[in-house]
Amino acid sequence: MTRTKPSACATPQPRRRIRCAIYTRKSTEEGLDQDFNSLDAQYEACAAFIASQKAEGWELVPDRFDDGGLSGGTLERPALQRLLALIDARQIDQIIVYKIDRLTRALSDFSKIVDRLDKVAASFVSVTQSFNTATSMGRLTLNMLLSFAQFEREVTAERIRDKIAASKKKGLWMGGTVPLGYQPQGRSLVVDPQTAPTISKLYDLYERQGTLSAVADAASKEGLGKSPRRSIADMDCSGPDASTTAHEQGAACTPFTRSHIHQILTNPIYAGRIRHYDVVYPGQHAAIIDPARWEDIQTRLAKEAARPRGSRNTPAPSSLKGKLFDAKGIALTPTHSQKKGRRHRYYISRALVSGRAKDHPDAWRLPAITIEGQVAAALRSYLGTPTNLLALQAAPDTSNLAALPTLAKRFADLSQADLLACVESVTLTDGKAVVRLAPKAIAQCLGREVGHLNVDALAFDAPLNLRRRGVETRLVIGDAQAEIDMTLLRNIALARDWYAHITGGKTLGTVAEETGTDRHRITQMIPLAFLAPDVLAQVVAGKQPTGFTSEWVKSNTLPMAWGAQRDLIAGL
């Protein structure tokens, strides 16, 4: 029997290289300024675990992915998004975390992450929980843990809601914005001797004046027209005490508005009660206003309301219905939208009634209140000029020239509804608006027969300044006036103040807490601190592009480079 000669040993296959990235997260910023914090502890534990798997080909990538002070309830975290982008680019093979809840606290979010990992054959490993998503058993264990974690969070939230409801039922104050006239004292409120008289005075004024507008005017005249701010971020005072809080100032920063006065007059807390949603309970704090008096004022407010309950959604008449046309002679259709219980009226091109806005870039969508007001302003200017009234007459009565200024003033004083009743048509083009007057209405106002009117003078051109932002259109008929965006200016000032705090060594969370501002809002608005000088000058003068607003900044990225800023903003 012959023996088979053994073959040469096969060359061992190289072990697969697994690139591992460590992700760490902490929900609060507490302790992050320490030399060795929670993020460092998580990183060291994960790094040690990766080193123990060196024989399996695990390698630690040099970049760190730390999200300090961010909740696990959302995936919108900078370091996590950067890590997932590298996963998608196949530059990372495995995510290593200290515990599963460091990556996410929501089962739905984790499902999204696992789907992205599966697409590129990547996996996820928890150091302190013995499983990984590369195996079916690991996935089952993980889903069970996440399900219980989510259940625990929901039960905790229910307990908190029940506790708040039970506490308010006992008349306890459960926090929030401290109402004017009180100071917090544990789970109750005590009357503030400095501001409580202001509340009493407002109730006195309403009983005497009877309307919110009259109360606001009277309060301003009596020196009560100021309400303390609740946070530094909202304060716009100047002077040496501008950086102190409202309570430290002991002074006012903004005038009372009608809505603020209404809120004070209808707040049951001033009658010694606590509201929980639609239910009101007796409170444990002292009342500033006698409860019987407070009830009488509620009845009076209901009776003297400017609008009966339920009338808010009553559609307003579209005064230019059938009178507003585009350059092709097609009438614009009145329509409306509903937002937060309020009706917003528009005039839109017929193409938008059944089609989509992106399919008709030249279509009109004009806010009704704006276009109606501007057409009325153009009419008031035209009919309020004596020479134009003279030109409207085919055979002018020169013996009655002295009466023309009085007649012109009568036209100028007409209400918007009466002015728009004098319109026969308004034709819009990209360069002008052609306004044609209704002969019968004009003849009646002039006290002449229709046949005695100068037909050529019944139509006049008004300059049309048009700026489009998608299908939404801003329209200015007549001479365009500079409109200073005070909201944008205020946000620029706030962004500069926030940036000064941050460069002074404070964390984002500290700035948000000290200024009473949401961290997310600071992140959105702080690019305004780096506006190019010429762009800032345009904003101050009210000459910036219409599309450059605070709302635009919230949802778009503003470049830091001034040249890129100018190019982007100029196209808005």
mmCIF file of C-alpha atoms in Angstrom, residues 88 159 191 197 263 289 350 422 493 510:
data_model
loop_
_atom_site.group_PDB
_atom_site.id
_atom_site.type_symbol
_atom_site.label_atom_id
_atom_site.label_comp_id
_atom_site.label_asym_id
_atom_site.label_seq_id
_atom_site.Cartn_x
_atom_site.Cartn_y
_atom_site.Cartn_z
ATOM 1 C CA ASP A 88 -22.830 54.872 5.141
ATOM 2 C CA ARG A 159 -46.448 58.573 36.893
ATOM 3 C CA VAL A 191 -47.741 87.398 47.169
ATOM 4 C CA PRO A 197 -50.408 96.139 43.359
ATOM 5 C CA GLN A 263 -54.080 86.599 30.268
ATOM 6 C CA ILE A 289 -58.223 89.306 43.676
ATOM 7 C CA ARG A 350 -56.399 79.190 -11.525
ATOM 8 C CA CYS A 422 -64.788 101.787 -6.757
ATOM 9 C CA ALA A 493 -28.348 91.142 18.708
ATOM 10 C CA THR A 510 -24.885 77.377 30.612
#
